[in-house]
Coordinates of C-alpha atoms in Angstrom, one line a residue:
M1 CA 58.2 27.4 51.3
L2 CA 54.7 28.3 51.4
T3 CA 53.7 30.9 53.9
N4 CA 51.4 33.6 55.0
K5 CA 54.3 35.8 56.4
L6 CA 55.3 38.9 54.7
V7 CA 57.8 41.1 54.1
G8 CA 57.5 44.2 52.6
F9 CA 59.6 45.4 49.8
T10 CA 59.7 48.7 47.5
C11 CA 62.5 47.5 44.6
S12 CA 63.0 45.3 41.9
Y13 CA 66.9 45.3 42.9
T14 CA 65.3 43.0 46.5
P15 CA 66.8 39.7 47.0
L16 CA 63.6 38.0 47.0
P17 CA 64.9 34.2 47.5
L18 CA 66.4 35.4 50.8
I19 CA 63.0 36.8 52.2
H20 CA 61.6 33.7 50.8
A21 CA 64.2 31.4 52.4
A22 CA 63.8 33.1 55.3
G23 CA 60.3 31.6 56.2
Y24 CA 58.3 34.7 54.5
A25 CA 56.5 35.6 51.6
P26 CA 57.7 39.1 49.7
Y27 CA 55.4 41.7 49.4
R28 CA 55.6 44.4 46.7
L29 CA 54.4 47.7 48.2
F30 CA 53.0 49.4 44.9
P31 CA 52.4 52.8 45.1
L32 CA 48.7 52.4 45.3
D33 CA 46.3 55.5 44.7
N34 CA 43.8 55.0 47.6
S35 CA 45.5 56.8 50.4
K36 CA 45.5 60.0 51.8
D37 CA 48.2 62.4 50.5
S38 CA 49.7 62.9 53.8
A39 CA 53.8 61.9 52.5
G40 CA 54.3 65.6 52.0
H41 CA 54.5 66.7 55.5
I42 CA 58.0 64.1 56.2
L43 CA 59.4 64.2 52.6
H44 CA 59.9 67.0 50.0
D45 CA 57.5 68.0 47.5
N46 CA 59.8 67.4 44.5
L47 CA 60.3 64.0 45.5
C48 CA 60.0 60.7 43.1
P49 CA 56.0 59.9 43.6
H50 CA 56.6 56.5 43.8
V51 CA 58.5 56.7 47.3
K52 CA 55.6 59.2 48.2
K53 CA 52.7 57.0 47.5
I54 CA 54.3 54.2 49.2
L55 CA 54.9 56.4 52.3
D56 CA 51.3 57.6 52.0
R57 CA 50.4 53.7 52.6
G58 CA 52.3 53.7 55.1
I59 CA 50.9 56.8 56.9
D60 CA 47.7 55.6 56.1
N61 CA 48.1 52.1 57.4
N62 CA 46.6 50.8 54.0
T63 CA 49.5 47.5 53.9
P64 CA 48.5 44.2 55.0
E65 CA 50.2 43.0 58.0
M66 CA 53.5 42.6 57.6
S67 CA 56.4 41.0 59.8
G68 CA 59.1 43.7 58.7
V69 CA 60.0 46.0 55.4
V70 CA 63.4 45.6 53.4
F71 CA 64.3 48.8 51.8
M72 CA 67.0 49.0 49.1
N73 CA 69.6 52.1 48.7
S74 CA 69.1 52.1 45.2
C75 CA 68.6 56.0 44.8
D76 CA 68.2 58.7 47.1
A77 CA 64.5 58.5 46.8
M78 CA 64.5 55.2 48.3
R79 CA 66.7 56.1 50.8
R80 CA 64.9 59.3 52.3
L81 CA 61.6 56.5 51.9
F82 CA 63.4 54.6 54.3
D83 CA 63.9 57.5 56.8
G84 CA 60.2 58.7 56.3
W85 CA 59.0 55.4 57.1
R86 CA 60.9 54.6 60.5
K87 CA 59.5 58.2 61.2
A88 CA 56.0 57.2 60.2
R89 CA 56.1 53.9 62.0
P90 CA 58.7 53.7 64.4
N91 CA 57.5 50.3 65.6
D92 CA 57.9 48.5 62.4
K93 CA 60.8 46.6 61.8
A94 CA 62.8 47.4 58.8
I95 CA 66.3 47.3 57.6
L96 CA 68.0 49.4 54.9
I97 CA 70.4 47.6 52.4
D98 CA 73.3 49.7 50.5
F99 CA 73.1 48.5 46.5
P100 CA 76.1 49.7 45.3
A101 CA 75.6 52.2 42.0
T102 CA 78.4 50.6 39.9
S103 CA 79.0 47.0 38.7
D104 CA 82.5 46.2 39.4
D105 CA 84.0 43.4 41.8
S106 CA 84.4 45.2 45.0
A107 CA 80.8 46.1 44.5
I108 CA 79.8 42.6 44.5
N109 CA 81.5 41.7 46.9
F110 CA 80.4 44.7 49.0
F111 CA 76.6 43.8 48.3
A112 CA 77.5 40.2 49.2
L113 CA 78.3 41.2 52.4
E114 CA 75.1 43.4 52.5
L115 CA 73.2 40.3 51.5
S116 CA 74.7 38.1 54.6
R117 CA 73.6 41.2 57.1
L118 CA 70.1 41.0 55.3
W119 CA 69.9 37.2 55.7
K120 CA 71.0 37.6 59.6
E121 CA 68.1 40.4 59.9
L122 CA 65.4 38.5 58.6
W123 CA 65.9 35.3 61.3
E124 CA 66.2 37.7 64.0
W125 CA 62.7 39.0 62.9
N126 CA 61.9 35.3 63.1
G127 CA 63.4 34.5 66.3
R128 CA 65.4 31.6 65.0
V129 CA 68.6 30.8 63.2
G130 CA 68.6 30.1 59.4
D131 CA 69.8 27.5 57.6
L132 CA 71.6 27.9 54.4
S133 CA 70.2 25.1 52.7
S134 CA 66.6 26.8 52.5
I135 CA 68.7 29.6 50.2
K136 CA 69.2 26.9 47.7
Q137 CA 65.6 25.6 47.7
S138 CA 64.2 29.4 47.5
I139 CA 67.0 30.0 44.7
S140 CA 65.4 27.0 42.9
I141 CA 62.0 28.0 43.5
Y142 CA 62.6 31.5 41.7
N143 CA 65.0 29.9 39.2
D144 CA 61.5 28.2 38.1
L145 CA 59.7 31.0 38.5
Y146 CA 61.6 33.0 36.0
S147 CA 62.3 30.3 33.3
L148 CA 58.3 30.0 33.3
F149 CA 57.9 33.8 33.0
S150 CA 60.2 34.0 30.3
D151 CA 58.7 31.0 28.2
V152 CA 55.7 32.4 28.8
T153 CA 56.1 36.0 28.1
S154 CA 57.9 35.0 24.6
K155 CA 55.2 32.8 23.3
I156 CA 52.7 35.6 23.8
R157 CA 55.1 38.2 22.8
K158 CA 56.0 35.9 19.6
A159 CA 52.6 35.0 18.7
R160 CA 51.0 38.6 19.4
L161 CA 48.2 37.2 21.5
K162 CA 45.7 40.1 22.0
D163 CA 45.7 41.6 25.6
G164 CA 48.4 39.1 26.3
N165 CA 50.2 41.9 27.8
L166 CA 47.6 42.4 30.2
K167 CA 47.6 39.0 31.2
I168 CA 51.8 38.8 31.7
Q169 CA 51.5 42.1 33.6
E170 CA 48.7 40.8 36.1
L171 CA 50.5 38.0 36.6
Y172 CA 54.0 39.8 37.3
N173 CA 51.9 42.0 39.8
K174 CA 50.6 38.6 41.5
A175 CA 54.0 37.5 41.7
S176 CA 55.2 40.7 43.6
T177 CA 52.6 40.0 46.6
E178 CA 52.3 36.4 46.6
P179 CA 54.6 33.2 47.6
P180 CA 56.1 32.1 44.5
E181 CA 54.3 28.5 44.6
N182 CA 51.1 30.0 44.0
I183 CA 52.2 31.6 40.7
I184 CA 53.9 28.5 39.4
P185 CA 51.0 26.5 38.8
I186 CA 49.0 29.7 37.1
L187 CA 52.0 30.1 34.8
K188 CA 52.4 26.2 34.0
N189 CA 48.7 25.9 33.4
L190 CA 48.8 29.5 31.0
Q191 CA 51.8 27.8 29.1
A192 CA 50.1 24.5 28.6
S193 CA 47.1 26.5 27.0
I194 CA 48.6 29.8 25.5
N195 CA 47.9 28.8 21.8
S196 CA 44.0 28.7 22.5
A197 CA 43.6 31.2 25.5
L198 CA 43.9 34.4 23.4
D199 CA 43.1 35.8 20.3
N200 CA 45.9 37.1 17.7
D201 CA 46.7 41.1 17.3
S202 CA 48.3 41.2 14.0
N203 CA 47.3 44.9 13.5
S204 CA 49.1 46.6 16.2
V205 CA 52.4 48.4 16.0
P206 CA 55.4 46.8 18.1
I207 CA 56.6 48.7 20.6
F208 CA 59.2 48.1 23.1
L209 CA 58.6 49.8 26.6
F210 CA 60.8 50.9 29.2
G211 CA 61.0 52.7 32.4
N212 CA 60.5 52.5 36.1
V213 CA 57.0 51.5 37.8
L214 CA 54.2 50.5 35.6
Y215 CA 52.1 48.1 36.5
E216 CA 48.5 48.9 36.3
L217 CA 46.6 47.0 33.8
D218 CA 44.5 49.8 32.8
A219 CA 47.9 51.6 31.3
F220 CA 48.5 48.5 29.7
K221 CA 45.0 48.3 28.2
L222 CA 45.6 52.0 27.0
F223 CA 48.3 50.9 24.9
N224 CA 46.3 48.3 23.2
D225 CA 43.7 50.4 22.8
C226 CA 46.0 53.0 20.7
G227 CA 47.0 50.3 18.6
A228 CA 50.3 49.2 20.3
F229 CA 51.8 45.6 21.1
I230 CA 54.6 45.8 23.7
C231 CA 56.6 43.1 21.9
D232 CA 59.2 43.2 25.2
D233 CA 59.8 45.6 28.2
D234 CA 62.3 46.9 30.6
L235 CA 60.5 47.6 33.6
C236 CA 61.1 47.3 37.3
T237 CA 57.7 46.0 38.0
G238 CA 58.0 43.9 34.7
S239 CA 60.6 41.8 33.3
R240 CA 63.5 42.7 35.8
L241 CA 61.7 41.2 38.7
F242 CA 62.9 37.8 37.8
Y243 CA 66.4 36.7 36.9
P244 CA 68.4 33.6 36.6
I245 CA 70.4 32.8 39.9
N246 CA 73.6 30.6 38.9
I247 CA 75.0 28.9 42.3
T248 CA 78.0 26.5 42.4
E249 CA 79.0 23.9 45.3
E250 CA 82.4 26.1 45.7
E251 CA 81.2 29.4 45.5
D252 CA 79.9 31.5 48.7
L253 CA 75.9 31.4 48.3
F254 CA 75.9 35.5 49.3
L255 CA 78.3 36.3 46.8
S256 CA 76.6 34.1 44.0
L257 CA 73.5 35.9 44.6
S258 CA 75.3 39.0 44.4
K259 CA 76.7 38.3 41.1
S260 CA 73.5 37.2 39.9
I261 CA 71.8 40.6 40.6
F262 CA 74.5 42.3 39.2
S263 CA 73.9 40.7 36.2
R264 CA 70.4 41.5 35.7
S265 CA 69.2 43.9 33.5
F266 CA 69.8 47.7 35.4
C267 CA 67.5 50.8 35.9
A268 CA 69.0 53.9 35.2
R269 CA 70.5 54.3 38.7
T270 CA 73.2 51.6 37.8
F271 CA 76.5 53.1 36.2
D272 CA 79.6 50.9 34.5
P273 CA 82.0 53.3 34.5
K274 CA 84.2 51.4 32.0
Y275 CA 81.0 51.4 29.6
P276 CA 79.1 54.3 29.9
L277 CA 76.6 54.2 26.8
K278 CA 75.5 50.9 28.2
F279 CA 72.4 51.8 29.3
A280 CA 71.4 53.5 26.1
E281 CA 73.0 50.7 24.0
D282 CA 70.8 48.0 25.8
I283 CA 67.6 49.8 25.3
L284 CA 68.6 49.9 21.3
N285 CA 69.6 46.3 21.5
K286 CA 66.3 45.2 23.2
A287 CA 64.4 47.2 21.0
K288 CA 66.0 45.6 18.0
A289 CA 65.9 41.9 19.4
C290 CA 62.2 42.1 19.3
N291 CA 61.5 44.1 16.1
A292 CA 60.0 47.0 17.8
K293 CA 59.2 49.7 15.3
G294 CA 59.3 52.1 17.9
V295 CA 60.0 52.9 22.0
I296 CA 58.1 54.2 24.6
A297 CA 59.5 55.4 27.7
H298 CA 57.3 55.6 30.9
V299 CA 59.0 57.6 33.7
L300 CA 58.5 58.7 36.7
K301 CA 58.4 62.8 37.9
F302 CA 61.8 63.7 39.7
C303 CA 63.4 60.8 38.8
D304 CA 66.8 62.1 38.2
P305 CA 68.5 58.8 37.1
Y306 CA 66.2 58.4 34.2
L307 CA 66.3 61.9 33.4
I308 CA 69.8 62.1 33.1
R309 CA 69.8 59.2 30.5
L310 CA 66.9 60.1 28.3
P311 CA 68.9 62.4 26.0
I312 CA 71.7 59.8 25.4
V313 CA 69.0 57.2 25.1
R314 CA 67.2 59.7 22.4
E315 CA 70.2 60.2 20.4
I316 CA 71.6 56.6 20.1
L317 CA 67.8 55.1 19.2
K318 CA 67.7 58.6 16.4
E319 CA 70.8 57.2 15.2
N320 CA 69.3 53.8 14.7
S321 CA 66.1 55.3 13.1
L322 CA 63.9 54.2 16.0
P323 CA 61.6 57.3 17.4
L324 CA 61.4 57.6 20.8
L325 CA 58.2 58.8 23.1
V326 CA 58.7 59.8 26.7
L327 CA 55.6 59.6 29.1
E328 CA 56.2 61.3 32.4
G329 CA 53.9 59.5 35.2
D330 CA 52.8 60.3 38.8
C331 CA 51.8 56.8 39.6
T332 CA 48.3 57.7 38.9
L333 CA 46.0 56.4 36.2
R334 CA 44.8 59.9 35.5
S335 CA 48.6 60.9 34.4
I336 CA 49.0 58.3 31.7
G337 CA 45.4 58.5 30.7
Q338 CA 45.9 62.0 29.9
Q339 CA 49.0 61.0 27.6
K340 CA 46.5 59.1 25.4
T341 CA 46.4 61.5 22.2
R342 CA 50.3 61.6 22.5
I343 CA 50.1 57.9 22.1
E344 CA 48.0 57.1 19.5
A345 CA 49.6 59.9 17.4
F346 CA 53.1 58.3 17.9
I347 CA 51.3 54.8 16.9
E348 CA 49.8 56.6 13.5
M349 CA 53.2 58.0 12.9
L350 CA 55.1 54.5 13.0
R351 CA 52.2 52.9 10.8

C-alpha cells in the first residue's frame, strides 16, 4: 500500500507491518541535531540523548506532517519520551505500546494483545475499520524487504566492497522513513549490479559493530577512514530493523507477529532469565561468524541497559581473544569524531 500518510515511530521494536497495513508509511523520528536544545525543560538532563533529541524535534516542530506517533515502552527513556511528547504536543495522536522485558510465552501472548490494541488505534486514526487481510499483504512486503536487505548486505560484506557499508546504511535510513515499496526496487537494482557498483576494500580490518542508535553516514565513513570494515552489525538503526515474519493460517496474526518480533535479535533491554548470558554470547557468535578481528560497541550516554551488559560482554570477548572498543555517543557527529584517534589506534592494534 503506497501512501504519503506518515505515522512516526522511535524504536526498532515497533511493528512496522501493522502501521503499513493500516494505510500509513512508517516514519522513523531520527534524533537529528538541527533543532533547538529544548527537551531539558521537560526531561531530566541525565536521560538518553536519543529521546531528548527526538523531543527537541517535536518541540521545534521539526517533523513532517504525521497522522500520529507510535511509542514503544521498551525502556524507561522511551516511556519518558512518550510523556514528554504528550506534554509538548498535546494535540498529536499518540499511543504507547508495552513491550515486555523478557521473552517467555506469557510475554509473547501479552504483546500479541498489545499489537491488537495498536491495530484498532491505527484504524481509529484513519476513521475506518481495518481488514486483517491487509496485514498479510504488508507482512509479505516486509518479508521481501528483509530478504533483499539480507542478500544485498551479505554480498557487499562478503566481497568487502569499498563504501559498501555507507550504501547499506543509506538504504536502512531511507527504509526507515519511506514506504517499503520505494525501497524494494532500489534494492533489486543494487542486487543486480552489486559486482560492478563498488570497489573492493581488502586492506581494511574486519570489525563487528553493535550498539543502539548509529545512523549518520559520516560515522560509517569515519570507520572506513580509520581502516575498519564493518563485516556485520547489530544496531537498532541497522540490521535489527527488519526480520522474517512467519505466519500460518491456523494461528492468530497478532500472535504470529509477536512471536516473530521476539525471535529477532534483541537489544540490551530485553532479558532471557533462563539464559542470562545470551546477549553477550550472541555478540560473540556474530563476531565469530563474520570473522571479525575485533568488536566495536557504540552506545549512547546514560543508556543503562547497555552500560549494565558491557562488562560481561567484554569478559566473554576477552576469553575468546576478541578485543573490544567501547565508544560512547550523544547522537552528534561531534562526539564520534572525537573518538577518531581511539578508533585508529584500535585498528592498528588489530593489524
